[in-house]
Amino acid sequence: EVQLVESGGGLVQPGGSLRLSCAASGFDFNIHYMTWVRQAPGKGLEWVAKITPDGSAQFYVDSVKGRFTVSRDNAKKSLYLQMNNLRAEDTAVYYCAKEQWFRTDYWGQGTLVTVSS
Amino acid sequence: QSGLTQPPSASGSPGQSVTISCTGTSSDVGGYNYVSWYQQHPGKAPKLMIYEVTKRPSGVPDRFSGSKSGNTASLTVSGLQAEDEADYYCSSRGVSGNVMFGGGTKLTVL
């Protein structure tokens, strides 16, 4: 059974940093693209970033470029999202998801990030 | 990286059919057959319902179907049931390997 479990969310002040983690199990983690998708309270889904299976390339939505970094540790079957210089508009539930040919076929339950003073 | 356009709401009575549209451009929906649809119930993670325009993952009822014409993709739910009431999101491959979502459509079963 595929499982994705996010952690690391919480309350952070504007300009602060946070690192999200996602523990994967039940599939061959090291051969799949992995993705972060977020959802602001009461709003729609927003694709944030993704990383290639070997971690050699990353892709980002324009609004987080230069502030967020996606990475992975295939030995630990873990995905990460380092978020720096956080803004109020980054407040959202962040989902870790497995991607296959531009579709996200498995999702975690999400972790809430709140950026507020 | 503009999002895809969906109607904010749709509705139908039990047993009826409803179609939700998703409009993009030739650089995303119209340019690739990588359109997906997701169902999201309140407080839950999204669930993949349709991928590659028309394909259904295992376990998704055949009441759900997808299609595409030009820059617009569509999700049709036939034989509406109470449990189909949810938010539905489309997504598409965009340029440079990115992905974009639509704004979402709230489906109400009357």
XYZ file of N, CA, C and O in Angstrom, chain A:
468
model
N 0.845 -1.194 0.000
C 0.000 0.000 0.000
C 0.886 1.254 0.000
O 1.771 1.400 0.831
N 0.602 2.151 -0.931
C 1.357 3.402 -1.000
C 0.970 4.305 0.169
O -0.211 4.509 0.445
N 1.971 4.797 0.858
C 1.722 5.755 1.943
C 2.685 6.929 1.814
O 3.877 6.746 1.544
N 2.146 8.115 2.010
C 2.935 9.343 2.019
C 2.536 10.108 3.270
O 1.355 10.427 3.448
N 3.504 10.380 4.131
C 3.217 11.028 5.405
C 4.071 12.283 5.537
O 5.294 12.204 5.647
N 3.387 13.433 5.523
C 4.077 14.714 5.648
C 4.258 15.099 7.106
O 3.472 14.699 7.976
N 5.287 15.892 7.356
C 5.529 16.441 8.694
C 6.301 17.747 8.551
O 6.809 18.063 7.469
N 6.352 18.499 9.655
C 7.154 19.713 9.655
C 6.377 21.004 9.558
O 6.957 22.083 9.649
N 5.073 20.916 9.372
C 4.282 22.138 9.290
C 4.165 22.818 10.645
O 4.544 22.259 11.675
N 3.655 24.034 10.633
C 3.482 24.769 11.878
C 3.343 26.245 11.640
O 3.168 26.692 10.506
N 3.430 27.008 12.715
C 3.303 28.467 12.663
C 4.694 29.090 12.558
O 5.592 28.753 13.336
N 4.855 29.997 11.605
C 6.142 30.664 11.415
C 5.878 32.131 11.089
O 4.851 32.466 10.481
N 6.777 32.989 11.509
C 6.619 34.421 11.247
C 7.010 34.754 9.809
O 7.823 34.050 9.199
N 6.430 35.822 9.270
C 6.847 36.268 7.929
C 8.354 36.472 7.871
O 8.948 37.022 8.812
N 8.950 35.994 6.781
C 10.399 36.061 6.623
C 11.124 34.861 7.187
O 12.337 34.704 6.965
N 10.402 34.009 7.899
C 11.013 32.846 8.517
C 11.155 31.669 7.560
O 10.841 31.760 6.373
N 11.665 30.575 8.106
C 11.915 29.372 7.315
C 11.266 28.157 7.958
O 11.030 28.133 9.174
N 11.023 27.160 7.122
C 10.436 25.908 7.587
C 10.858 24.819 6.614
O 11.019 25.084 5.415
N 11.056 23.608 7.127
C 11.401 22.486 6.263
C 10.354 21.396 6.419
O 10.151 20.879 7.519
N 9.690 21.085 5.326
C 8.710 20.003 5.325
C 9.383 18.709 4.905
O 10.297 18.702 4.066
N 8.894 17.612 5.467
C 9.381 16.285 5.109
C 8.219 15.402 4.697
O 7.078 15.623 5.122
N 8.510 14.414 3.892
C 7.493 13.456 3.457
C 8.139 12.079 3.433
O 9.111 11.862 2.702
N 7.610 11.170 4.242
C 8.113 9.801 4.296
C 7.253 8.926 3.395
O 6.030 8.901 3.545
N 7.903 8.239 2.462
C 7.196 7.416 1.486
C 7.401 5.936 1.759
O 8.470 5.514 2.230
N 6.386 5.160 1.447
C 6.494 3.707 1.565
C 5.506 3.052 0.621
O 4.554 3.692 0.158
N 5.746 1.775 0.324
C 4.813 1.003 -0.486
C 5.020 1.073 -1.984
O 4.209 0.540 -2.742
N 6.080 1.773 -2.427
C 6.377 1.823 -3.861
C 7.869 2.097 -4.033
O 8.557 2.461 -3.090
N 8.337 1.938 -5.272
C 9.750 2.180 -5.571
C 10.004 3.673 -5.645
O 9.937 4.291 -6.715
N 10.315 4.256 -4.514
C 10.456 5.712 -4.409
C 11.490 6.248 -5.397
O 11.282 7.309 -5.999
N 12.574 5.534 -5.584
C 13.693 6.085 -6.336
C 13.506 6.113 -7.847
O 14.412 6.536 -8.572
N 12.350 5.673 -8.343
C 12.134 5.725 -9.786
C 10.990 6.669 -10.161
O 10.573 6.712 -11.325
N 10.470 7.406 -9.188
C 9.324 8.266 -9.460
C 9.599 9.736 -9.216
O 10.308 10.096 -8.269
N 9.028 10.594 -10.073
C 8.976 12.011 -9.790
C 8.129 12.199 -8.523
O 7.174 11.461 -8.283
N 8.475 13.198 -7.747
C 7.704 13.543 -6.555
C 7.366 15.029 -6.599
O 8.136 15.848 -7.121
N 6.222 15.372 -6.026
C 5.641 16.701 -6.192
C 5.135 17.246 -4.862
O 4.721 16.475 -3.989
N 5.169 18.561 -4.739
C 4.491 19.256 -3.644
C 3.362 20.086 -4.240
O 3.572 20.820 -5.217
N 2.187 19.963 -3.656
C 1.016 20.742 -4.049
C 0.471 21.395 -2.783
O 0.449 20.772 -1.727
N 0.034 22.633 -2.879
C -0.507 23.301 -1.698
C -1.924 23.784 -1.935
O -2.370 23.936 -3.072
N -2.606 24.036 -0.829
C -3.986 24.504 -0.883
C -4.204 25.504 0.245
O -4.228 25.127 1.424
N -4.334 26.777 -0.107
C -4.615 27.803 0.885
C -6.006 27.577 1.464
O -6.873 26.984 0.797
N -6.246 28.030 2.682
C -7.553 27.806 3.324
C -8.709 28.274 2.459
O -8.750 29.434 2.042
N -9.618 27.364 2.157
C -10.794 27.699 1.369
C -10.528 27.948 -0.108
O -11.435 28.383 -0.831
N -9.322 27.675 -0.562
C -8.947 27.935 -1.955
C -8.669 26.643 -2.712
O -8.803 25.544 -2.170
N -8.249 26.796 -3.956
C -7.990 25.644 -4.804
C -6.579 25.100 -4.673
O -5.764 25.589 -3.895
N -6.309 24.080 -5.471
C -4.998 23.442 -5.455
C -3.998 24.266 -6.269
O -4.352 24.834 -7.303
N -2.764 24.291 -5.789
C -1.689 24.967 -6.524
C -0.469 24.064 -6.543
O 0.063 23.710 -5.488
N -0.040 23.713 -7.730
C 1.188 22.942 -7.881
C 2.364 23.826 -7.483
O 2.444 24.988 -7.891
N 3.271 23.284 -6.665
C 4.370 24.098 -6.125
C 5.716 23.721 -6.721
O 6.462 24.587 -7.193
N 6.040 22.417 -6.694
C 7.369 22.005 -7.137
C 7.380 20.515 -7.392
O 6.541 19.783 -6.861
N 8.361 20.087 -8.200
C 8.565 18.663 -8.359
C 10.046 18.394 -8.603
O 10.812 19.299 -8.942
N 10.428 17.130 -8.418
C 11.824 16.738 -8.525
C 11.903 15.416 -9.280
O 11.040 14.551 -9.146
N 12.946 15.304 -10.094
C 13.149 14.084 -10.861
C 13.535 12.918 -9.948
O 13.932 13.130 -8.797
N 13.432 11.687 -10.427
C 13.729 10.525 -9.585
C 15.127 10.538 -8.962
O 15.292 10.125 -7.810
N 16.118 11.011 -9.710
C 17.474 11.007 -9.161
C 17.850 12.317 -8.487
O 18.973 12.477 -8.008
N 16.899 13.252 -8.439
C 17.136 14.531 -7.777
C 17.952 15.516 -8.572
O 18.301 16.588 -8.059
N 18.229 15.212 -9.814
C 19.123 16.074 -10.598
C 18.440 17.325 -11.142
O 19.121 18.275 -11.536
N 17.131 17.345 -11.187
C 16.419 18.511 -11.711
C 15.182 18.801 -10.877
O 14.531 17.877 -10.371
N 14.889 20.092 -10.742
C 13.731 20.539 -9.969
C 12.947 21.557 -10.796
O 13.521 22.272 -11.620
N 11.670 21.617 -10.555
C 10.787 22.533 -11.267
C 9.925 23.245 -10.211
O 9.495 22.614 -9.245
N 9.687 24.549 -10.437
C 8.965 25.340 -9.443
C 7.923 26.240 -10.100
O 8.116 26.709 -11.221
N 6.855 26.521 -9.372
C 5.929 27.571 -9.783
C 6.638 28.907 -9.565
O 7.475 29.047 -8.661
N 6.332 29.880 -10.405
C 7.056 31.148 -10.368
C 7.040 31.797 -8.985
O 8.037 32.394 -8.562
N 5.941 31.685 -8.269
C 5.781 32.418 -7.010
C 6.712 31.931 -5.895
O 6.852 32.610 -4.878
N 7.344 30.769 -6.061
C 8.234 30.263 -5.004
C 9.689 30.159 -5.462
O 10.561 29.813 -4.653
N 9.937 30.443 -6.729
C 11.311 30.348 -7.239
C 12.241 31.259 -6.447
O 11.931 32.416 -6.185
N 13.383 30.714 -6.070
C 14.352 31.474 -5.296
C 14.105 31.442 -3.797
O 14.957 31.875 -3.019
N 12.956 30.966 -3.376
C 12.625 30.888 -1.940
C 12.479 29.445 -1.456
O 12.835 29.138 -0.315
N 11.930 28.567 -2.306
C 11.699 27.174 -1.932
C 12.692 26.274 -2.667
O 13.062 26.544 -3.824
N 13.089 25.190 -1.997
C 13.956 24.196 -2.612
C 13.411 22.804 -2.320
O 13.222 22.442 -1.150
N 13.181 22.044 -3.373
C 12.723 20.666 -3.217
C 13.933 19.750 -3.337
O 14.799 19.958 -4.184
N 13.984 18.734 -2.479
C 15.088 17.773 -2.512
C 14.565 16.411 -2.069
O 13.425 16.290 -1.609
N 15.409 15.418 -2.211
C 15.000 14.066 -1.818
C 16.207 13.267 -1.363
O 17.345 13.557 -1.746
N 15.933 12.241 -0.559
C 16.941 11.283 -0.127
C 16.376 9.901 -0.448
O 15.514 9.394 0.278
N 16.821 9.332 -1.553
C 16.258 8.054 -1.987
C 16.577 6.927 -1.014
O 15.790 5.987 -0.864
N 17.709 7.008 -0.342
C 18.061 5.971 0.635
C 17.080 5.963 1.810
O 16.771 4.911 2.368
N 16.586 7.140 2.147
C 15.622 7.262 3.253
C 14.184 7.296 2.768
O 13.262 7.429 3.570
N 13.983 7.213 1.438
C 12.638 7.293 0.852
C 11.903 8.529 1.360
O 10.749 8.457 1.815
N 12.590 9.636 1.303
C 12.038 10.875 1.840
C 12.143 12.025 0.852
O 13.124 12.131 0.107
N 11.134 12.878 0.892
C 11.049 14.085 0.079
C 11.029 15.275 1.025
O 10.454 15.191 2.117
N 11.639 16.375 0.594
C 11.718 17.558 1.447
C 11.321 18.811 0.683
O 11.420 18.869 -0.548
N 10.873 19.815 1.429
C 10.642 21.145 0.862
C 11.175 22.172 1.855
O 10.598 22.345 2.934
N 12.281 22.794 1.501
C 12.846 23.853 2.312
C 12.215 25.168 1.877
O 12.312 25.550 0.706
N 11.566 25.845 2.806
C 10.850 27.071 2.493
C 11.482 28.228 3.264
O 11.489 28.223 4.504
N 12.031 29.179 2.538
C 12.667 30.345 3.140
C 11.900 31.612 2.799
O 11.098 31.625 1.853
N 12.168 32.663 3.553
C 11.535 33.971 3.316
C 10.020 33.829 3.126
O 9.447 34.313 2.160
N 9.414 33.137 4.058
C 7.987 32.835 3.942
C 7.125 34.087 4.025
O 7.449 35.041 4.748
N 6.035 34.044 3.284
C 5.088 35.162 3.215
C 3.711 34.689 3.680
O 3.425 33.488 3.669
N 2.853 35.633 4.000
C 1.500 35.282 4.440
C 0.784 34.442 3.380
O 0.036 33.515 3.702
N 1.052 34.750 2.114
C 0.364 34.033 1.036
C 0.865 32.604 0.848
O 0.327 31.857 0.025
N 1.885 32.208 1.589
C 2.338 30.819 1.562
C 1.553 29.951 2.559
O 1.746 28.730 2.597
N 0.689 30.572 3.346
C -0.144 29.818 4.278
C -1.032 28.846 3.519
O -1.802 29.248 2.640
N -0.916 27.556 3.848
C -1.650 26.533 3.104
C -1.410 25.165 3.735
O -0.499 24.993 4.551
N -2.222 24.227 3.320
C -1.912 22.812 3.551
C -1.006 22.373 2.416
O -1.316 22.601 1.243
N 0.112 21.762 2.767
C 1.063 21.296 1.773
C 0.971 19.774 1.658
O 1.115 19.051 2.654
N 0.689 19.326 0.443
C 0.575 17.906 0.162
C 1.825 17.402 -0.559
O 2.291 18.036 -1.518
N 2.301 16.273 -0.128
C 3.329 15.521 -0.834
C 2.597 14.535 -1.746
O 1.588 13.943 -1.337
N 3.075 14.374 -2.968
C 2.371 13.495 -3.893
C 3.346 12.789 -4.839
O 4.393 13.348 -5.192
N 2.977 11.605 -5.221
C 3.748 10.837 -6.205
C 3.246 11.215 -7.581
O 2.039 11.236 -7.829
N 4.161 11.532 -8.475
C 3.756 11.935 -9.813
C 4.168 10.882 -10.837
O 5.236 10.285 -10.756
N 3.305 10.674 -11.792
C 3.594 9.758 -12.900
C 3.020 10.369 -14.162
O 1.806 10.534 -14.274
N 3.859 10.743 -15.066
C 3.436 11.343 -16.334
C 2.422 12.473 -16.110
O 1.324 12.476 -16.641
N 2.830 13.430 -15.278
C 2.097 14.673 -15.060
C 0.756 14.469 -14.357
O -0.095 15.367 -14.379
N 0.544 13.335 -13.757
C -0.610 13.130 -12.891
C -0.107 12.747 -11.505
O 0.901 12.070 -11.378
N -0.809 13.199 -10.484
C -0.450 12.835 -9.115
C -1.394 11.736 -8.682
O -2.583 11.991 -8.450
N -0.865 10.511 -8.616
C -1.744 9.369 -8.397
C -1.877 8.968 -6.929
O -2.797 8.233 -6.575
N -0.967 9.452 -6.087
C -1.094 9.213 -4.648
C -0.726 10.482 -3.904
O 0.235 11.163 -4.267
N -1.498 10.787 -2.867
C -1.327 12.004 -2.083
C -1.195 11.659 -0.604
O -1.796 10.705 -0.119
N -0.417 12.475 0.100
C -0.421 12.389 1.549
C -1.641 13.103 2.102
O -2.469 13.608 1.340
N -1.740 13.175 3.415
C -2.873 13.843 4.049
C -2.611 15.329 4.261
O -3.532 16.070 4.624
N -1.399 15.757 4.053
C -1.094 17.177 4.108
C -0.601 17.639 5.467
O -0.900 17.038 6.501
N 0.157 18.744 5.450
C 0.619 19.379 6.679
C 0.383 20.875 6.545
O 0.645 21.461 5.496
N -0.138 21.485 7.595
C -0.540 22.891 7.545
C 0.632 23.802 7.900
O 1.273 23.627 8.936
N 0.864 24.766 7.033
C 1.854 25.811 7.268
C 1.110 27.134 7.417
O 0.350 27.514 6.520
N 1.330 27.808 8.525
C 0.696 29.101 8.774
C 1.783 30.150 8.940
O 2.658 30.016 9.809
N 1.734 31.166 8.098
C 2.711 32.257 8.167
C 1.997 33.488 8.714
O 1.141 34.074 8.060
N 2.348 33.832 9.931
C 1.661 34.944 10.598
C 2.512 35.458 11.746
O 3.253 34.698 12.380
N 2.377 36.745 12.016
C 3.087 37.339 13.136
C 2.222 37.333 14.394
O 2.646 37.762 15.465
